[in-house]
Short mmCIF file of C-alpha atoms in Angstrom, two decimals:
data_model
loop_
_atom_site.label_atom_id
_atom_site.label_comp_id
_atom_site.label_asym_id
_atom_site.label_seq_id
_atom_site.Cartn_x
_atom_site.Cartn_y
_atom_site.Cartn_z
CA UNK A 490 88.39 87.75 149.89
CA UNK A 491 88.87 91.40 150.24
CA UNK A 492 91.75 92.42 152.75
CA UNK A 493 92.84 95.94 153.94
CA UNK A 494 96.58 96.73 152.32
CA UNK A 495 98.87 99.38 153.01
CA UNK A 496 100.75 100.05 149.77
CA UNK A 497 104.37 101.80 150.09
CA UNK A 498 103.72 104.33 147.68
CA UNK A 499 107.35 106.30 146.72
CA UNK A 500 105.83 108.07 143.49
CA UNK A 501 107.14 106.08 141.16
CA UNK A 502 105.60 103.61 138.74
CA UNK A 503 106.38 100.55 140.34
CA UNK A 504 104.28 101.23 143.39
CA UNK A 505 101.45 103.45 141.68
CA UNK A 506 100.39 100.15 139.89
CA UNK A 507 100.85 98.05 142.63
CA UNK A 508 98.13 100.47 144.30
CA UNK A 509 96.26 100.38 141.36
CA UNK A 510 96.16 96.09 140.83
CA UNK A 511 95.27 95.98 145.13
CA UNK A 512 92.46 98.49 143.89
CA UNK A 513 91.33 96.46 141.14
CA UNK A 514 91.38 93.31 142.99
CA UNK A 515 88.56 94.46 145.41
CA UNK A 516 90.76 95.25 148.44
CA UNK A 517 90.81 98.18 150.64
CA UNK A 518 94.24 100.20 149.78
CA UNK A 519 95.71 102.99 151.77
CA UNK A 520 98.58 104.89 150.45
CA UNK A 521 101.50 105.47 152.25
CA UNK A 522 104.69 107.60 151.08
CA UNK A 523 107.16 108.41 153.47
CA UNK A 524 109.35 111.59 153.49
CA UNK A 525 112.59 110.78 154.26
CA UNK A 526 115.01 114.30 154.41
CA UNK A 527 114.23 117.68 154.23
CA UNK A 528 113.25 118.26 150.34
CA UNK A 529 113.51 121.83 151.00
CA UNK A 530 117.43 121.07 151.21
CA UNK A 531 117.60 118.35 148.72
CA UNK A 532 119.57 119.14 145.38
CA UNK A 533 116.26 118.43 142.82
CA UNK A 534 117.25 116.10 140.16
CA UNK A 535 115.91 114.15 137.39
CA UNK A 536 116.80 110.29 138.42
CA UNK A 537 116.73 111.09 142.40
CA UNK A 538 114.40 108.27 144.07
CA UNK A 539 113.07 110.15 146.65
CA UNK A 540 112.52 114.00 145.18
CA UNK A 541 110.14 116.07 146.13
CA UNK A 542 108.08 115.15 143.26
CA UNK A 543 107.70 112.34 144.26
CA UNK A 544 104.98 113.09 147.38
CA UNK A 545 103.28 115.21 144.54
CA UNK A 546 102.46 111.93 142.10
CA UNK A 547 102.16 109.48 144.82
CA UNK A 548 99.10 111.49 145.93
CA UNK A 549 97.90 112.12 142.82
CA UNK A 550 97.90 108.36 141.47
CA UNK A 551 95.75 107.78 144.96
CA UNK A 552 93.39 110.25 144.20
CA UNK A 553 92.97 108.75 140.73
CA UNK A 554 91.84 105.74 142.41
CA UNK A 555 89.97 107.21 145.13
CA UNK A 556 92.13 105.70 147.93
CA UNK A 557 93.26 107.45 150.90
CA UNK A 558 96.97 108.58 151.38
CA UNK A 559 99.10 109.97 153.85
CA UNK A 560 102.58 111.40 154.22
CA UNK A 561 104.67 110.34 157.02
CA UNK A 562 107.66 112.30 158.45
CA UNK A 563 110.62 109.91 159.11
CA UNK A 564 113.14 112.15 158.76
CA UNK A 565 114.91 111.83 162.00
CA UNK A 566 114.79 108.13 161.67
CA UNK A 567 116.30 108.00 158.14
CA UNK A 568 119.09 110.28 158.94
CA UNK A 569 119.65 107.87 162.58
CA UNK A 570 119.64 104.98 160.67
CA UNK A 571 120.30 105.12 157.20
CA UNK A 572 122.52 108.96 156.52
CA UNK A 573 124.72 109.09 159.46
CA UNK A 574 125.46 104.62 158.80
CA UNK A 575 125.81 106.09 155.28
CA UNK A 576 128.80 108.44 156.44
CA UNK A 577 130.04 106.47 159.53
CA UNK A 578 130.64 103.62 157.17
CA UNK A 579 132.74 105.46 154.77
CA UNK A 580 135.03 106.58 157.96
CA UNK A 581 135.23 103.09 158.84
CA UNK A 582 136.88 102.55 155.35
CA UNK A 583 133.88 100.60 154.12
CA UNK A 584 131.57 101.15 150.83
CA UNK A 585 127.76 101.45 152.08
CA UNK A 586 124.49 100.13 150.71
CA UNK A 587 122.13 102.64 152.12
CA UNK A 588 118.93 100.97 150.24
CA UNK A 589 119.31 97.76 152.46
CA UNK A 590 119.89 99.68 155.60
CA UNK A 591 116.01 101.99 154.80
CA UNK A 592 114.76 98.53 153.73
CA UNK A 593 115.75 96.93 157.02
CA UNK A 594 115.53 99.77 159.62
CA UNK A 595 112.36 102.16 157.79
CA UNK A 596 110.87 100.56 155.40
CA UNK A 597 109.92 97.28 156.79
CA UNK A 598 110.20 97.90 160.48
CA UNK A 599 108.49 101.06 161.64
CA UNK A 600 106.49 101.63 158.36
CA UNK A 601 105.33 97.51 158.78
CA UNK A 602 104.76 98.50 162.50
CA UNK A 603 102.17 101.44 161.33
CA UNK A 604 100.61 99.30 158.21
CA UNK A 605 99.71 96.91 161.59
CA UNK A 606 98.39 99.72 163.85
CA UNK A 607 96.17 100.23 160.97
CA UNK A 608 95.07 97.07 161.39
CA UNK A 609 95.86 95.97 157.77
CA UNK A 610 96.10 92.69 156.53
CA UNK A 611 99.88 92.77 154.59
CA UNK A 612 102.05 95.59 153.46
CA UNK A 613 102.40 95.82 149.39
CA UNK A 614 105.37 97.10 147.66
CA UNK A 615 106.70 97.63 144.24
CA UNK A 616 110.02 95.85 144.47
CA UNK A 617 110.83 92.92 141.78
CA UNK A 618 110.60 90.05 143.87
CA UNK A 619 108.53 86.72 145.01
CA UNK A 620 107.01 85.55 148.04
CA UNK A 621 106.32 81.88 147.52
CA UNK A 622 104.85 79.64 149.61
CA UNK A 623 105.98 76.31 150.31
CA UNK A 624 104.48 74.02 153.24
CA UNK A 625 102.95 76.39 155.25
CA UNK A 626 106.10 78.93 155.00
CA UNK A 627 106.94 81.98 153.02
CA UNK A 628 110.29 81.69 151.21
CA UNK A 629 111.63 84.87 149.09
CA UNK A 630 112.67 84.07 145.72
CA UNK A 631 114.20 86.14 142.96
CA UNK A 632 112.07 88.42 140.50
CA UNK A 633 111.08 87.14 137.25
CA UNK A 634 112.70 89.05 134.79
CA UNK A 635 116.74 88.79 135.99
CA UNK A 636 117.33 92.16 135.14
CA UNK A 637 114.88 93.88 137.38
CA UNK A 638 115.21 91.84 140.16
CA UNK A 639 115.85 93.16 143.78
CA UNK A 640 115.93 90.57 146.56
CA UNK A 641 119.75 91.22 146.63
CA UNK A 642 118.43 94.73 148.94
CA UNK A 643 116.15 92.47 150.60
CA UNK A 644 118.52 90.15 152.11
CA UNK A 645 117.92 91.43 155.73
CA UNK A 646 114.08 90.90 155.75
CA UNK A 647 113.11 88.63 158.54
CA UNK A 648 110.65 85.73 158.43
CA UNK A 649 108.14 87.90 160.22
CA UNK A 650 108.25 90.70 158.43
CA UNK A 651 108.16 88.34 155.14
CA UNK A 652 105.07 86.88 156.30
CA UNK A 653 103.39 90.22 156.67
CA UNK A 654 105.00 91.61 152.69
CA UNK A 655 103.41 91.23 149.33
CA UNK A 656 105.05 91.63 145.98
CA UNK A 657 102.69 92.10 143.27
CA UNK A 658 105.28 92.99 140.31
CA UNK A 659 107.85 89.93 140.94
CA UNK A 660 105.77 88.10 138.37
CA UNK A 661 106.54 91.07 135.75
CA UNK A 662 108.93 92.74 133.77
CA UNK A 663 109.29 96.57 133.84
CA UNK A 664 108.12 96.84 130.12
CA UNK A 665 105.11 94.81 131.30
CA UNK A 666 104.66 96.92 134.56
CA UNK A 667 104.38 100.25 132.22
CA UNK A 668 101.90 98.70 129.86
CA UNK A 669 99.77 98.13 133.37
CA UNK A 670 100.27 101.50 134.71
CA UNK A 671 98.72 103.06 131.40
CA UNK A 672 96.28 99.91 131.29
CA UNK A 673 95.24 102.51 135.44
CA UNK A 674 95.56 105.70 132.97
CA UNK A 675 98.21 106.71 135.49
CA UNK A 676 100.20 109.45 135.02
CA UNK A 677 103.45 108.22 136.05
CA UNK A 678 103.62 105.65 133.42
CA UNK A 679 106.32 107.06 131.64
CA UNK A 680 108.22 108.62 134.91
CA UNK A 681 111.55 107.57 134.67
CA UNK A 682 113.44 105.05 137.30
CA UNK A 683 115.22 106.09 140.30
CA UNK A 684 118.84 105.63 138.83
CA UNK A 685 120.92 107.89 142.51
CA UNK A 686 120.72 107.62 146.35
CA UNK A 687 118.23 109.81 147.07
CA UNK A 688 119.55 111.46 149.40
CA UNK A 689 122.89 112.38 147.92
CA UNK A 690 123.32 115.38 145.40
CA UNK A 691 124.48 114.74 142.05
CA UNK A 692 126.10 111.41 143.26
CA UNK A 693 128.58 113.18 145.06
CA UNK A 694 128.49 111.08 148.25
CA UNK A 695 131.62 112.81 149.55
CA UNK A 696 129.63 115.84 149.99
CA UNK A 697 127.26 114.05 152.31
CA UNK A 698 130.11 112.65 154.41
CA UNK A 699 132.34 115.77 155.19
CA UNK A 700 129.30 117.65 156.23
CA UNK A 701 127.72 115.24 158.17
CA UNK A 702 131.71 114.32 159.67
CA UNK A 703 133.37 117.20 158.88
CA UNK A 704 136.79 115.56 160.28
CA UNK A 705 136.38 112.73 157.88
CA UNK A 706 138.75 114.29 155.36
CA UNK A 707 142.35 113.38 157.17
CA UNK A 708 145.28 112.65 154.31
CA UNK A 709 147.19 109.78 154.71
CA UNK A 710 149.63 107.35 152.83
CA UNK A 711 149.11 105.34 149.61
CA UNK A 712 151.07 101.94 150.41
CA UNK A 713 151.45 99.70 147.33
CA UNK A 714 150.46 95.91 148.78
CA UNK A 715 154.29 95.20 147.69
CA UNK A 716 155.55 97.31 151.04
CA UNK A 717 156.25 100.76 149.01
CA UNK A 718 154.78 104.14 149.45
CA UNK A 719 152.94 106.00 146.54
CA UNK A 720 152.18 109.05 147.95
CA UNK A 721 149.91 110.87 149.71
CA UNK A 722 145.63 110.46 149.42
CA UNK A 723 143.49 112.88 150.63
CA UNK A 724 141.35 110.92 152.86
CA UNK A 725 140.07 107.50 152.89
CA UNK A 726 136.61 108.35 152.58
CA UNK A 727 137.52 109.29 148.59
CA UNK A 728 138.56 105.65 147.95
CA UNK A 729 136.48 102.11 147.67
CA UNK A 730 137.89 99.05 146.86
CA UNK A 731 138.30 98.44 143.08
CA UNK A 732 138.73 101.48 142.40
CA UNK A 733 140.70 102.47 139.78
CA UNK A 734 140.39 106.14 138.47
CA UNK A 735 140.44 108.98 140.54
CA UNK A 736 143.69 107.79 142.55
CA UNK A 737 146.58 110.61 141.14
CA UNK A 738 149.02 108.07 140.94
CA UNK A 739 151.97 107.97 138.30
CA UNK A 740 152.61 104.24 138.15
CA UNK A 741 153.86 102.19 135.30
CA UNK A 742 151.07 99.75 135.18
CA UNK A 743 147.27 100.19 136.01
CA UNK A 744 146.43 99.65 139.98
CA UNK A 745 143.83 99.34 142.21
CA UNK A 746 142.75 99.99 145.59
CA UNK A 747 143.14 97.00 147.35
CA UNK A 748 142.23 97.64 151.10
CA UNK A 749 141.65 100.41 153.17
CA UNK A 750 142.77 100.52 156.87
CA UNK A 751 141.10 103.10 158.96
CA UNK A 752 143.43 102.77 162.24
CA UNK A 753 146.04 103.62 160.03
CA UNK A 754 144.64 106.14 157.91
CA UNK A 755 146.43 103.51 154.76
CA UNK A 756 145.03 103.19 151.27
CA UNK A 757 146.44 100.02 149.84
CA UNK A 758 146.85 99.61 146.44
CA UNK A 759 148.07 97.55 143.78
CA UNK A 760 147.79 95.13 140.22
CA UNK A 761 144.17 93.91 139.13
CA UNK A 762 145.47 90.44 140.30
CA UNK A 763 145.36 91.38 144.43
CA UNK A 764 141.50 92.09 143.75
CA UNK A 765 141.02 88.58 143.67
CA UNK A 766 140.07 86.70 146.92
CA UNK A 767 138.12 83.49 147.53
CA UNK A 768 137.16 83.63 151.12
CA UNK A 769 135.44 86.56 153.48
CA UNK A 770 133.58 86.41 156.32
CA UNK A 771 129.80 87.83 156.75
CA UNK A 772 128.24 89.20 160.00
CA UNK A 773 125.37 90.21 161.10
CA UNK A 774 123.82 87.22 159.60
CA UNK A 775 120.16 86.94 158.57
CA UNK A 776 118.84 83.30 157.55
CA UNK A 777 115.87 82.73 156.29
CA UNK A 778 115.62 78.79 155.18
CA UNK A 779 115.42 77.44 158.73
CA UNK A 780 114.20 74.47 156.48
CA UNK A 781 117.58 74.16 154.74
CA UNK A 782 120.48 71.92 156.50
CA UNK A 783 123.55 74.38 156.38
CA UNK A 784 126.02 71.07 156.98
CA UNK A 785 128.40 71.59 154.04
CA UNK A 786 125.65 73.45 151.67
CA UNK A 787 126.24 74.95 148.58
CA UNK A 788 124.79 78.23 147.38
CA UNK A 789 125.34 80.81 144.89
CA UNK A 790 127.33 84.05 146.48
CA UNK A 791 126.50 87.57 144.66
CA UNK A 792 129.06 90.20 146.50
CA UNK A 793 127.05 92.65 144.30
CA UNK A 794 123.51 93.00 143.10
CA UNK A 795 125.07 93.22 138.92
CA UNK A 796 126.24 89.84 138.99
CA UNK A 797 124.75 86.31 138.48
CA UNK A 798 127.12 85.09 141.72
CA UNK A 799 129.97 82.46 142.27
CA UNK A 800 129.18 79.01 143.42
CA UNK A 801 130.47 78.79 147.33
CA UNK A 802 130.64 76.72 150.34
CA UNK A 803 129.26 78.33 153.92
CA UNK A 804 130.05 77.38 156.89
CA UNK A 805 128.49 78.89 160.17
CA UNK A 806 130.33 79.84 163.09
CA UNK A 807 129.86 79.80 166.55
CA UNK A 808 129.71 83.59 166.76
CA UNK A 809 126.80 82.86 164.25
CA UNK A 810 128.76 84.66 161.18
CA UNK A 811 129.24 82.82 157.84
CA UNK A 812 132.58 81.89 156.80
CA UNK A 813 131.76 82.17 153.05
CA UNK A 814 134.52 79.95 150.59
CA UNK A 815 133.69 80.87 147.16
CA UNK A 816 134.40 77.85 143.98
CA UNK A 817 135.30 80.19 141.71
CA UNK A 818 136.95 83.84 141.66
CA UNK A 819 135.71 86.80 142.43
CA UNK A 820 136.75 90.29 142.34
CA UNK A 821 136.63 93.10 144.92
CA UNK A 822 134.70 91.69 147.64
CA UNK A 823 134.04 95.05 149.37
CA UNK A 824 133.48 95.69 153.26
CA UNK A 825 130.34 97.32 153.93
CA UNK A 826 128.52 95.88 150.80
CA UNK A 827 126.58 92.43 151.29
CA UNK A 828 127.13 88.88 150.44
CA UNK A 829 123.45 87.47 149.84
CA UNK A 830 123.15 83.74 149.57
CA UNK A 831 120.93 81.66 146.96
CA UNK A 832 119.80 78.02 145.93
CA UNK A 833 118.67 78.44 142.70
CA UNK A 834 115.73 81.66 142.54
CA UNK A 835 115.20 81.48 146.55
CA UNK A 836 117.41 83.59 148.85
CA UNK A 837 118.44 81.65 151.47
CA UNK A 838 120.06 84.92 153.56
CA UNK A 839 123.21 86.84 153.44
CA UNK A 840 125.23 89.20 155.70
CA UNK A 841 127.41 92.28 155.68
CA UNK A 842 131.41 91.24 154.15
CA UNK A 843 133.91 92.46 157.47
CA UNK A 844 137.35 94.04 156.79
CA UNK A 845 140.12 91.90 157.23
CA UNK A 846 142.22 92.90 160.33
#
């Protein structure tokens, strides 16, 4: 049955044959690409998701398949919601994941809202994952091809919004994807991936944060997690947890940032060994397997989208946070970053990891 689909088209090849296989299939496509920051001030590099290029293909794949497209303006929202979190999270001593936060606040909020006010049937995109349904409900499962695979950004997509989502490429591997895009004689076949944010320059993110807070850069004390000062850093904002080069301190052996304290201005650092922790605590919670009973469950943890995860215990709180106890070790659990939650291929949730106090 032919449906009407709004396809989130960014320019790349992922979406372009997404467009192109809703095309094929009979239904009524519309193009959407959004333009996120001013291009005009953008630093134009090769590997930079969202260049200005990137409005250029996106219309030109949708007038190869005779589709209509339009170009919305969301920068004010993107720098509300996704650059100033970007910055305000690096103040707060914390490592950002500015893809989740566009996902969750642009992406599939205000440009689901519009794909609705156009009266469309779902909202397509080219991201590596699966929508399966089971009984009646849609569950969100892993992509295919392990390497490709992107639900960890998709951990804060709500039931609603999954029920409204398609995936087309979850199925497919990326080699497979570009055999389809010049299967559609699209142009972008060979376009490389998006490898940067896109909105910071040359992957400098400290750049981004002193001019959007210009008082982020205050010195302060290295403290080694032994009770002995180091030194002097420059700022806190220069420093993530794990880190290891960079820090411009003679020490015998090699060390590690460990913690950063932003009441106290403190970079804590110290031996590989401190990086280890077992239990953290997620907020800001969002569960999708209402069908699952959480009473002692065990689920796979991933701290970071690279790695295949640690087996862990949960356990919810009454604050509704997850108390997350992982069965094996793990390395520089990072504030700010995510802890998404899996039974097998099927993401059950996740939340954002809190700083110690």
């Amino acid at each position: 049955m032919s449906k009407t689909i709004v396809v989130a088209m960014s320019g790349g090849v992922d979406s372009s044959v997404v467009a192109a296989m809703m095309h094929e299939a009979g239904h009524k496509v519309i193009g959407i690409t959004l333009q996120l920051y001013d291009y005009g001030n953008a630093v134009q590099k090769k590997g930079a998701c969202c260049a200005g290029q990137d409005i250029y293909d996106a219309k030109m794949v949708a007038d190869r398949l005779g589709i209509p497209h339009y170009v919305l303006n969301y920068e004010n929202l993107f720098r509300e919601s996704v650059i100033d979190d970007f910055a305000d999270s690096y103040v707060r001593g914390e490592t950002p994941l500015p893809c989740v936060r566009c996902n969750q606040s642009v992406k599939f909020k205000d440009l689901l809202k519009v794909a609705k006010e156009l009266g469309a049937d779902s909202l397509a995109t080219g991201h590596y994952v699966q929508k399966i349904i089971k009984n009646g409900h849609s569950e969100l499962h892993a992509g295919r091809d392990p390497k490709k695979d992107q639900s960890y950004f998709l951990f804060a997509t709500n039931n609603e919004q999954l029920d409204f989502l398609e995936f087309p490429l979850g199925v497919y591997n990326k080699e497979e994807t570009r055999k389809l895009a010049l299967k559609y004689g699209l142009e972008v076949a060979d376009k490389p991936d998006s490898q940067d944010i896109c909105f910071v320059p040359n992957g400098d993110y400290r750049q981004i944060v002193q001019k959007i807070r210009p008082n982020a850069l205050k010195p302060g004390k290295f403290i080694h997690v032994d009770g002995f000062e180091l030194g002097e850093h420059e700022g806190i904002i220069n420093y993530t947890v794990g880190q290891r080069r960079g820090l411009g301190i003679a020490h015998g052996t090699p060390i590690y940032v460990i913690k950063i304290d932003p009441e106290t201005n403190t970079v804590y650092v110290g031996p590989e060994s401190a990086l280890i922790k077992t239990k953290f605590t997620i907020k800001d919670v969002n569960w999708l397997a209402n069908d699952v009973d959480t009473a002692n469950l065990e689920v796979v943890a991933k701290v970071r989208s690279t790695t295949a995860g640690v087996r862990a215990k949960i356990n919810f709180t009454p604050n509704g946070e997850i108390e997350v106890t992982l069965l094996g070790a793990e390395k520089a659990i990072t504030p700010g970053q995510a802890c998404v939650l899996y039974d097998n291929t099927r993401l059950l949730g996740g939340g954002w990891i809190m700083r110690e106090g």
